[in-house]
Coordinates of C-alpha atoms in Angstrom, one line a residue:
M1 CA 0.0 0.0 0.0
T2 CA 1.8 3.1 -1.2
S3 CA 0.9 6.6 -0.3
N4 CA -0.1 9.0 -3.1
C5 CA -0.3 12.6 -2.0
N6 CA -1.5 13.7 -5.4
R7 CA -5.0 12.2 -5.3
G8 CA -6.7 15.5 -6.0
S9 CA -8.0 18.1 -3.7
Y10 CA -7.9 17.5 0.0
I11 CA -7.6 19.7 3.2
Q12 CA -4.4 19.5 5.1
R13 CA -4.5 20.2 8.9
G14 CA -1.1 21.8 8.4
E15 CA 2.0 21.3 6.2
L16 CA 3.4 17.9 6.9
K17 CA 6.8 17.7 8.6
L18 CA 8.6 14.4 9.3
L19 CA 11.3 14.2 12.0
T20 CA 13.3 11.2 13.2
G21 CA 15.6 10.4 16.1
N22 CA 18.5 8.0 15.9
S23 CA 16.6 4.8 16.6
N24 CA 15.5 3.8 13.1
R25 CA 16.6 6.5 10.5
K26 CA 16.4 4.0 7.6
L27 CA 12.7 3.4 8.2
A28 CA 12.0 7.2 8.5
E29 CA 13.8 7.8 5.2
S30 CA 11.7 5.1 3.6
V31 CA 8.5 6.6 4.9
A32 CA 9.6 10.1 3.7
K33 CA 10.3 8.6 0.3
H34 CA 6.8 7.1 0.1
L35 CA 5.3 10.4 1.2
G36 CA 7.4 12.4 -1.3
V37 CA 8.8 14.7 1.4
E38 CA 12.2 15.4 2.9
L39 CA 13.1 14.6 6.5
T40 CA 13.1 17.8 8.6
E41 CA 16.7 18.7 9.5
A42 CA 17.6 18.3 13.2
D43 CA 20.8 18.0 15.2
I44 CA 20.7 15.2 17.8
E45 CA 23.8 15.1 19.9
K46 CA 25.0 14.3 23.4
F47 CA 26.7 16.4 26.0
K48 CA 29.9 15.0 27.6
D49 CA 27.8 13.7 30.5
G50 CA 25.4 11.8 28.3
E51 CA 22.6 14.2 28.2
I52 CA 20.8 14.6 24.9
S53 CA 20.8 17.8 23.0
I54 CA 18.3 18.4 20.2
K55 CA 18.0 21.4 17.8
I56 CA 15.4 21.5 15.0
N57 CA 16.9 23.4 12.1
E58 CA 13.7 24.3 10.2
S59 CA 10.6 26.3 11.2
I60 CA 7.8 24.0 12.3
R61 CA 5.4 26.8 13.6
G62 CA 1.8 25.7 12.8
K63 CA 3.0 22.6 11.0
D64 CA 1.6 19.0 11.4
V65 CA 4.7 17.3 12.8
F66 CA 5.3 13.6 12.8
I67 CA 8.2 12.2 14.9
M68 CA 9.4 8.7 14.1
Q69 CA 11.2 7.0 16.9
P70 CA 10.9 3.3 18.0
T71 CA 11.8 3.0 21.7
S72 CA 14.0 -0.1 21.1
N73 CA 17.5 -0.7 22.4
P74 CA 19.0 1.4 23.9
T75 CA 15.5 1.9 25.2
N76 CA 16.1 4.7 27.7
D77 CA 18.1 6.8 25.3
N78 CA 15.6 6.4 22.5
L79 CA 12.7 7.2 24.8
M80 CA 14.4 10.3 26.1
E81 CA 15.2 11.4 22.5
L82 CA 11.5 11.1 21.7
L83 CA 10.4 13.0 24.7
I84 CA 12.8 15.8 24.1
M85 CA 11.9 16.1 20.4
I86 CA 8.2 16.3 21.4
D87 CA 9.0 19.0 23.9
A88 CA 11.1 20.9 21.3
C89 CA 8.2 20.8 18.8
R90 CA 5.7 21.9 21.3
R91 CA 7.9 24.9 22.3
A92 CA 8.4 25.7 18.7
S93 CA 4.6 26.2 18.3
A94 CA 4.0 23.2 16.1
G95 CA 0.3 22.9 15.2
Y96 CA 0.2 19.1 15.9
V97 CA 2.8 16.8 17.4
N98 CA 2.3 13.1 16.4
A99 CA 4.6 10.5 18.0
I100 CA 5.2 7.5 15.6
I101 CA 6.4 4.7 17.8
P102 CA 6.6 1.5 15.6
Y103 CA 7.9 -0.4 18.6
Y104 CA 6.6 0.7 22.0
G105 CA 9.2 -0.1 24.7
Y106 CA 8.3 -0.8 28.3
A107 CA 5.0 -2.4 27.1
R108 CA 5.6 -5.8 28.8
Q109 CA 4.9 -4.4 32.3
D110 CA 1.3 -3.6 31.5
R111 CA -0.3 -4.6 34.8
K112 CA 0.5 -5.6 38.4
T113 CA 0.8 -9.3 38.9
R114 CA 2.6 -9.1 42.3
G115 CA 2.9 -6.5 45.0
R116 CA 5.3 -3.5 44.6
E117 CA 5.5 -3.8 40.8
P118 CA 5.3 -0.8 38.4
I119 CA 3.1 -0.5 35.4
T120 CA 5.7 0.9 33.0
A121 CA 3.4 0.9 29.9
K122 CA 1.2 3.4 31.7
L123 CA 4.2 5.5 32.9
V124 CA 5.5 5.9 29.4
A125 CA 2.0 6.9 28.2
N126 CA 1.9 9.6 30.8
L127 CA 5.4 10.8 29.9
L128 CA 4.4 11.1 26.2
T129 CA 1.3 13.0 27.1
V130 CA 3.0 15.4 29.5
A131 CA 5.8 16.0 27.0
G132 CA 3.1 17.4 24.6
A133 CA 2.2 14.7 22.1
D134 CA -1.2 15.1 20.5
R135 CA -1.4 11.6 19.0
V136 CA 0.4 8.3 19.2
I137 CA 0.8 5.9 16.2
T138 CA 2.2 2.5 17.0
M139 CA 2.4 -1.1 15.8
D140 CA 1.3 -4.4 17.5
L141 CA 1.5 -3.4 21.1
H142 CA 2.3 -6.2 23.5
A143 CA -1.1 -5.9 25.0
G144 CA -3.9 -4.0 23.1
Q145 CA -5.3 -2.5 26.3
I146 CA -2.3 -0.2 26.5
Q147 CA -4.3 2.1 24.2
G148 CA -6.6 2.8 27.1
Y149 CA -3.6 4.2 29.1
F150 CA -3.6 7.3 27.0
D151 CA -5.9 10.3 27.2
I152 CA -4.9 11.3 23.7
P153 CA -5.8 9.5 20.4
V154 CA -3.8 6.3 19.7
D155 CA -3.8 4.7 16.2
H156 CA -2.8 1.0 16.8
F157 CA -1.9 -0.7 13.6
S158 CA -1.0 -4.3 13.1
A159 CA 1.5 -5.9 10.7
I160 CA -0.2 -9.3 10.8
R161 CA -1.9 -8.9 7.4
H162 CA 1.4 -7.7 5.8
L163 CA 3.4 -10.5 7.3
S164 CA 0.9 -13.1 6.1
T165 CA 1.5 -12.1 2.5
H166 CA 5.0 -13.6 2.8
F167 CA 3.3 -17.1 2.9
K168 CA 0.5 -16.4 0.4
D169 CA 2.1 -18.1 -2.5
F170 CA 2.8 -21.4 -0.9
A171 CA 0.6 -21.7 2.3
Y172 CA -2.7 -20.1 1.3
D173 CA -5.7 -22.4 1.7
R174 CA -3.6 -25.6 2.4
P175 CA -5.0 -26.6 5.8
D176 CA -3.8 -30.2 5.4
E177 CA -0.2 -29.1 5.1
F178 CA 0.2 -25.9 7.2
V179 CA -0.9 -24.8 10.7
V180 CA -0.5 -21.4 12.4
V181 CA 0.7 -21.8 16.0
S182 CA 0.2 -19.3 18.9
P183 CA 3.2 -19.5 21.3
D184 CA 0.9 -19.1 24.3
L185 CA -2.8 -18.6 25.2
G186 CA -2.4 -14.8 25.2
G187 CA -1.5 -14.7 21.5
V188 CA -4.5 -16.8 20.2
R189 CA -6.3 -13.7 18.7
R190 CA -3.1 -12.7 16.8
A191 CA -2.6 -16.2 15.5
R192 CA -6.3 -16.5 14.5
E193 CA -6.1 -13.2 12.5
F194 CA -2.9 -14.5 10.8
A195 CA -4.5 -17.9 10.1
D196 CA -7.7 -16.3 8.7
Y197 CA -5.8 -14.5 6.1
L198 CA -4.3 -17.7 4.8
K199 CA -7.3 -19.9 5.5
L200 CA -5.4 -22.2 7.8
P201 CA -6.2 -23.9 11.1
I202 CA -4.4 -22.9 14.4
A203 CA -2.8 -24.7 17.3
I204 CA -1.9 -23.3 20.7
I205 CA 1.1 -24.0 22.8
E206 CA 0.4 -24.2 26.6
K207 CA 3.4 -23.1 28.5
R208 CA 4.4 -21.7 31.9
R209 CA 6.9 -19.0 32.7
P210 CA 8.9 -19.7 36.0
K211 CA 10.6 -16.3 35.5
P212 CA 11.0 -13.6 32.8
N213 CA 12.4 -14.7 29.5
V214 CA 12.1 -18.4 30.5
S215 CA 9.3 -20.7 29.5
E216 CA 8.5 -24.4 29.5
V217 CA 6.2 -26.0 26.9
M218 CA 3.6 -28.1 28.7
S219 CA 1.4 -29.2 25.8
V220 CA 0.1 -28.3 22.3
I221 CA -3.7 -27.9 21.7
G222 CA -4.4 -28.7 18.0
D223 CA -3.1 -30.8 15.2
F224 CA 0.4 -30.0 13.9
K225 CA 2.1 -33.3 13.3
G226 CA 3.2 -33.8 9.8
K227 CA 2.6 -30.1 9.0
H228 CA 4.6 -27.0 8.3
A229 CA 4.1 -24.9 11.5
I230 CA 4.1 -21.1 11.5
I231 CA 4.6 -19.6 15.0
V232 CA 3.2 -16.1 15.2
D233 CA 4.1 -13.7 18.0
D234 CA 4.3 -9.9 18.5
M235 CA 8.1 -9.9 19.2
I236 CA 11.2 -12.0 19.4
D237 CA 13.4 -10.8 22.2
T238 CA 16.0 -13.3 23.6
A239 CA 14.5 -16.0 21.3
V240 CA 14.6 -18.6 24.0
T241 CA 10.9 -19.0 24.3
I242 CA 10.1 -19.1 20.6
T243 CA 13.0 -21.3 19.5
N244 CA 12.2 -23.8 22.3
A245 CA 8.7 -23.9 21.1
G246 CA 9.9 -24.5 17.5
D247 CA 12.2 -27.3 18.6
F248 CA 9.5 -28.9 20.6
L249 CA 7.2 -28.9 17.6
I250 CA 9.9 -30.4 15.4
N251 CA 10.7 -33.0 17.9
S252 CA 7.0 -33.8 18.3
G253 CA 6.3 -34.4 14.7
A254 CA 6.0 -31.0 12.8
K255 CA 7.7 -31.1 9.3
D256 CA 9.4 -27.7 9.9
V257 CA 8.9 -24.4 11.7
Y258 CA 8.7 -20.8 10.6
L259 CA 8.8 -17.9 13.1
V260 CA 6.8 -14.7 12.4
A261 CA 6.9 -11.6 14.6
T262 CA 6.3 -7.9 14.1
H263 CA 9.2 -6.8 16.3
G264 CA 12.7 -8.3 16.0
V265 CA 14.2 -7.2 19.3
F266 CA 16.9 -10.0 19.3
S267 CA 18.6 -9.3 22.7
G268 CA 21.7 -11.0 23.9
D269 CA 22.6 -14.1 21.9
A270 CA 19.2 -14.4 20.2
I271 CA 20.7 -14.5 16.7
D272 CA 23.0 -17.4 17.7
K273 CA 20.1 -19.3 19.2
I274 CA 18.1 -18.8 16.0
N275 CA 21.0 -20.0 14.0
K276 CA 21.4 -23.2 16.0
S277 CA 17.7 -23.9 16.2
N278 CA 15.6 -26.1 13.9
V279 CA 13.7 -23.0 12.7
K280 CA 13.6 -22.8 8.9
E281 CA 12.9 -19.0 8.5
V282 CA 12.2 -16.0 10.7
V283 CA 10.0 -13.3 9.2
I284 CA 9.9 -9.9 10.9
T285 CA 9.2 -6.2 10.0
D286 CA 11.5 -3.2 10.2
T287 CA 9.9 -1.6 13.2
I288 CA 13.3 -2.0 14.8
A289 CA 16.5 -1.4 12.9
L290 CA 18.4 -4.6 12.3
D291 CA 22.1 -4.3 12.9
E292 CA 24.5 -5.7 10.2
N293 CA 25.7 -8.4 12.6
K294 CA 22.2 -9.6 13.1
K295 CA 21.4 -10.1 9.4
I296 CA 21.6 -13.8 8.8
D297 CA 20.2 -15.9 6.0
K298 CA 17.4 -17.3 8.2
I299 CA 15.9 -13.8 8.8
T300 CA 13.6 -12.1 6.3
Q301 CA 12.6 -8.5 7.0
M302 CA 9.5 -6.9 5.5
S303 CA 9.0 -3.1 5.5
I304 CA 6.1 -1.3 7.1
A305 CA 7.0 2.0 5.5
P306 CA 4.1 1.9 3.0
L307 CA 1.6 1.3 5.8
L308 CA 2.9 4.1 8.0
S309 CA 3.3 6.5 5.1
E310 CA -0.4 5.9 4.2
A311 CA -1.5 6.4 7.8
I312 CA 0.5 9.7 8.0
H313 CA -1.0 11.0 4.8
R314 CA -4.6 10.1 5.9
I315 CA -4.1 11.7 9.3
N316 CA -2.7 14.9 7.8
T317 CA -5.6 15.2 5.3
Y318 CA -8.4 14.2 7.6
E319 CA -9.1 11.0 5.7
S320 CA -10.5 7.9 7.4
I321 CA -7.8 5.4 8.5
S322 CA -10.2 2.6 9.5
G323 CA -9.3 0.6 6.4
L324 CA -5.7 0.4 7.5
F325 CA -6.6 -1.5 10.7
V326 CA -6.9 -5.3 10.8
D327 CA -10.4 -6.2 9.5
G328 CA -11.2 -2.5 9.2
R329 CA -11.5 -2.0 13.0

C-alpha cells in the first residue's frame, strides 16, 4: 500500500513535517520517500555527561509534525530522545505533534501481577502526554489494552496482514499441510487473524513461565504433526521461548517451523540461538533497525513503510484510517 499525495483536492491540517531520532533512521527515510517529502533537519547530539541535546533546524510553527522513533535498544536513550523532540516541537509552536512509535518499549509491564510492581506501559503513556504529544501511532502493542492508558488519540496498527503475504504463494488455503501456532494462550487472537488471512487452522502452545524470558512447553492444543508450523508472535526478544517452542514442535512431529513476529528485538545471543535452532525461517518487519551483525540468512525483514506513510497521509488530510486497521476495526 503506497501513499499517493496527489490524489486530487484535500484539506491539510497543516504542512506535513517528518522528524526522526536515531533509533531507526532508515525506516524514517523510507517513509519520507513514500510520502514524497524530505526529512526535517535536526541535530541530535550528546553532552559530555550523556545528556541529549536536540535542535530542530527548520521552522515548524503551525505545522503538522510527525516524529518517528521506535523506543528499542538502547531503550532509555531512544525514549528520552523522543520526549525531548516532542518538547522541542511543542515549544516551537507546532500545530500538531504526532509520535510515531513503531515499537513501544516498556510495554511488557502492563499490569501488576505481584505487590510493589510498576506499570511501565502506563508510565510511558503519561510521559508522552505530558511532553506534549497530541497523538500516538504505534504497531502491534504487546497488549492491546495499553491504548486505554492514553488520554490522547492512539492509532494502533498491526503488521499481521502484511506478514501473512509472505506465505501467500505457498501456504494459502492448504490446511492439510500448514498450521498457524500461537506460542501461548495470550496470543491466540493474533494467530487467529494471521490464520484467517491464509485460510489455515491454528494450534496453541500451553506453557508456563517460571521467570521472565524463561518458558517451558507443557502441551500443544491442536493438530500440527506432519505439517509446516508457522509460529506467530508480537516480538522475538531473547529467542529462548520461541526457539524452544519451535524445537518442541519439530521433535514432536512437525515437518518444519517458521517464526513470524512484528518486532525483531533480538537481545543478547538471540541470533545465535536462531541459527542453532531447527527453525527454517524468521520473518519480521523493520519496526526495529536490524544491525548488520544480526542479518543472517534465516531472517527475512519486511518493510512497514508503505503502511505508515499511508497512515500519516490520511491523518494529515483528515481522511479515514479505519481501512488500515486489521479487518477495518
